[in-house]
Amino acid sequence: MAPSPTIRRLLRETAELSPSAPNPSAAFHAAPVSDADLHEWHFTLLGPPSPSPYAGGLYHGRITLPPQYPLKPPNFRFLTPSARFEVNREICLSISGFHEETWMPAWGVRTALTALRTFMAEPGTAGQVGGLEAPEHVRKRLARESRQWRCGGCEKTNEEVMKEWWAACQEQGVKVGEEGAEVGLEVLPEGMAVEARDVGKGKGKESETPPKAEEPSNAQQQPTVPSIPPPAPQQQPHPPAAPSEPLRPPPPQHHSSAFSPTPTPESTQRAAEARLTASELAPATSSQRPMMNLHAPPLAAASAALEQHAALQTVAERREERNITATAAAGTMTIDRAIAGVFLMLVVMVLKKIFYPASGGVEGAPGGFGEGRSGWGVEREL
């Protein structure tokens, strides 16, 4: 069975980013986590050059490719603390899954990582999902500590991964320099512009204000983000309205799903009691309490079944009545015909007796046929 277009594309990009590729990029190393799953990749990215605060830093992350790739864009996550992006959080970019409308199928993993490195050098993260704000000295310190960061899946530090990759790039004739010092920013393809887009214009994911990163104590510790719980909405008493004006309900307050407080059991109980009437709030006695059988079928389904059964029974009864009526009518018609036949036979016999009386003996004998005939003739002549 031939592989799908997505698998063929992923195999081609894996070969283009392998150490044996004719023109590898020394700015990053990327490969699938395993040969069994080509949709999950890990990458190690060299920070943008000076004067960027990430110069000399090495950052590890994940790339998740959708099943519809390259028709749909990949998603990116940084696993190494950088104080630029949140750890293990999808980044909202114009080339990520947050904005499928700006993605071009001609772009690939290499193009996306090149654009991601260029975007990392740009200042400012205001309004970006997955972005962090931190002082420059914090980002520089994390850049130095990022070289010893170790990925649990790859079982290597970022420095070990990139040193092996740089050696392979040098064998292909790529200038790397000491610790990647000569690796600058690559030129983006024509028509490609990477920017932090408004998440509301994309797939409708929830927008958040970028938190500020704190300084971690060591390289392995991720920058903690102070999370301040939103204050619970306070109900302020409304002043009584004037007698001449009708009471109007207060305008509805719309809260974002990210800041909506979790209702407590007490508030839920009060809200439920507010919707109940006085009769429903009254305690039910044992005689008034309805008995409910949990194993009984739903009333709606039972009522529908009974109505359907009654309708079928009515149709059957009507058919039976019609059959009985037809049978009785056929029997009555047969009896009427028999009576009519008997009556007709009696009429014929009476008429025969009248017009053809019985005659006996030989013609001419007294009372015989001849006598009667002659007498009939005489009577007729008279």
Coordinates of C-alpha atoms in Angstrom, one line a residue, residues 93-252:
L93 CA 2.1 32.8 15.7
S94 CA 1.1 33.5 12.2
I95 CA 2.7 30.2 11.2
S96 CA 1.2 28.0 14.0
G97 CA -2.0 26.2 14.3
F98 CA -3.7 29.3 15.9
H99 CA -3.9 30.9 12.5
E100 CA -4.4 28.4 9.7
E101 CA -5.5 31.1 7.3
T102 CA -1.9 32.5 7.0
W103 CA -0.1 29.1 6.5
M104 CA 1.2 28.1 3.1
P105 CA 1.5 24.4 2.3
A106 CA 4.8 25.1 0.5
W107 CA 6.4 25.9 3.8
G108 CA 7.9 23.1 6.0
V109 CA 9.5 22.4 9.3
R110 CA 12.8 24.0 8.2
T111 CA 11.1 27.2 7.1
A112 CA 9.0 27.4 10.3
L113 CA 12.1 27.0 12.6
T114 CA 13.9 29.7 10.6
A115 CA 11.0 32.0 11.1
L116 CA 10.7 31.1 14.8
R117 CA 14.3 32.0 15.4
T118 CA 13.9 35.3 13.6
F119 CA 10.7 36.1 15.6
M120 CA 12.5 35.2 18.9
A121 CA 15.0 38.1 18.2
E122 CA 12.2 40.7 18.0
P123 CA 11.4 42.6 21.2
G124 CA 8.0 42.7 22.8
T125 CA 5.4 40.0 23.7
A126 CA 2.4 42.1 24.6
G127 CA -0.8 40.3 23.8
Q128 CA 0.8 37.1 22.6
V129 CA -0.5 33.8 23.8
G130 CA 2.4 31.8 25.3
G131 CA 4.7 34.8 25.6
L132 CA 6.5 36.1 28.7
E133 CA 7.8 39.4 29.9
A134 CA 11.1 39.4 31.9
P135 CA 14.1 41.7 32.4
E136 CA 17.0 41.4 30.0
H137 CA 19.5 40.1 32.6
V138 CA 17.1 37.2 33.4
R139 CA 17.0 36.2 29.7
K140 CA 20.8 36.4 29.4
R141 CA 21.3 34.2 32.5
L142 CA 18.8 31.6 31.2
A143 CA 20.6 31.6 27.9
R144 CA 23.8 30.6 29.6
E145 CA 22.1 28.0 31.7
S146 CA 20.1 26.6 28.7
R147 CA 23.2 24.7 27.4
Q148 CA 23.1 22.2 30.2
W149 CA 19.3 21.7 30.0
R150 CA 18.5 18.0 29.4
C151 CA 15.5 16.5 27.6
G152 CA 14.1 13.4 29.3
G153 CA 13.1 11.9 25.9
C154 CA 16.3 12.6 24.0
E155 CA 18.5 11.9 27.1
K156 CA 21.0 14.5 26.0
T157 CA 21.8 18.1 27.0
N158 CA 21.2 20.8 24.5
E159 CA 24.9 21.3 24.1
E160 CA 25.6 17.7 23.4
V161 CA 22.9 17.6 20.7
M162 CA 24.2 20.8 18.9
K163 CA 27.9 19.8 19.1
E164 CA 27.1 16.6 17.3
W165 CA 25.0 18.5 14.8
W166 CA 27.6 21.1 14.2
A167 CA 30.2 18.5 13.5
A168 CA 27.9 17.0 10.8
C169 CA 27.3 20.4 9.3
Q170 CA 31.1 21.1 9.1
E171 CA 31.5 17.8 7.2
Q172 CA 29.0 19.2 4.6
G173 CA 31.0 22.4 4.3
V174 CA 28.8 24.6 6.5
K175 CA 30.7 27.3 8.5
V176 CA 29.7 27.1 12.1
G177 CA 32.5 28.8 14.1
E178 CA 33.2 28.4 17.8
E179 CA 30.0 27.4 19.6
G180 CA 27.9 28.5 16.6
A181 CA 29.2 32.1 16.7
E182 CA 29.2 32.5 12.9
V183 CA 25.6 31.3 12.5
G184 CA 23.5 34.3 11.7
L185 CA 19.8 34.8 10.9
E186 CA 18.7 33.2 7.6
V187 CA 16.5 35.0 5.1
L188 CA 12.9 34.2 5.2
P189 CA 11.0 33.1 2.0
E190 CA 9.3 35.8 0.0
G191 CA 5.9 36.6 1.3
M192 CA 6.5 35.1 4.8
A193 CA 6.2 37.4 7.8
V194 CA 6.1 36.0 11.3
E195 CA 4.2 38.0 13.9
A196 CA 2.2 37.5 17.1
R197 CA -1.3 37.7 15.8
D198 CA -4.5 38.4 17.8
V199 CA -5.8 35.0 18.8
G200 CA -9.4 36.2 18.4
K201 CA -8.8 36.5 14.6
G202 CA -7.7 32.9 14.3
K203 CA -9.4 29.7 15.5
G204 CA -11.1 31.4 18.4
K205 CA -8.7 30.2 21.1
E206 CA -8.8 32.0 24.4
S207 CA -6.6 35.1 24.7
E208 CA -4.6 35.8 27.8
T209 CA -2.4 38.5 29.1
P210 CA 1.2 37.4 29.0
P211 CA 2.4 36.8 32.6
K212 CA 5.8 38.0 33.8
A213 CA 8.5 35.4 34.4
E214 CA 10.4 35.2 37.7
E215 CA 14.1 34.5 38.0
P216 CA 14.6 30.7 38.5
S217 CA 17.3 29.5 41.0
N218 CA 19.1 27.1 38.6
A219 CA 19.1 25.9 35.0
Q220 CA 16.7 23.0 35.6
Q221 CA 14.1 25.1 37.3
Q222 CA 11.5 26.5 35.1
P223 CA 10.5 30.2 35.5
T224 CA 7.5 30.3 37.6
V225 CA 4.6 32.6 36.6
P226 CA 2.8 34.3 39.4
S227 CA -0.9 33.5 39.0
I228 CA -3.3 35.9 40.8
P229 CA -6.8 34.4 41.1
P230 CA -9.4 36.8 39.8
P231 CA -11.5 38.5 42.5
A232 CA -14.9 37.1 43.1
P233 CA -17.7 39.3 41.8
Q234 CA -19.2 41.3 44.6
Q235 CA -22.9 41.9 44.6
Q236 CA -23.6 45.5 45.4
P237 CA -27.0 46.5 46.6
H238 CA -29.0 48.4 44.1
P239 CA -30.8 51.6 45.3
P240 CA -34.6 51.4 45.3
A241 CA -36.1 52.8 42.1
A242 CA -38.5 55.7 42.1
P243 CA -42.2 54.8 42.5
S244 CA -42.9 56.3 39.1
E245 CA -40.3 54.2 37.3
P246 CA -40.6 50.4 37.0
L247 CA -37.9 48.2 38.4
R248 CA -35.3 47.2 35.8
P249 CA -33.0 44.2 36.1
P250 CA -29.3 45.2 36.3
P251 CA -27.4 44.8 33.0
P252 CA -25.8 41.3 32.5

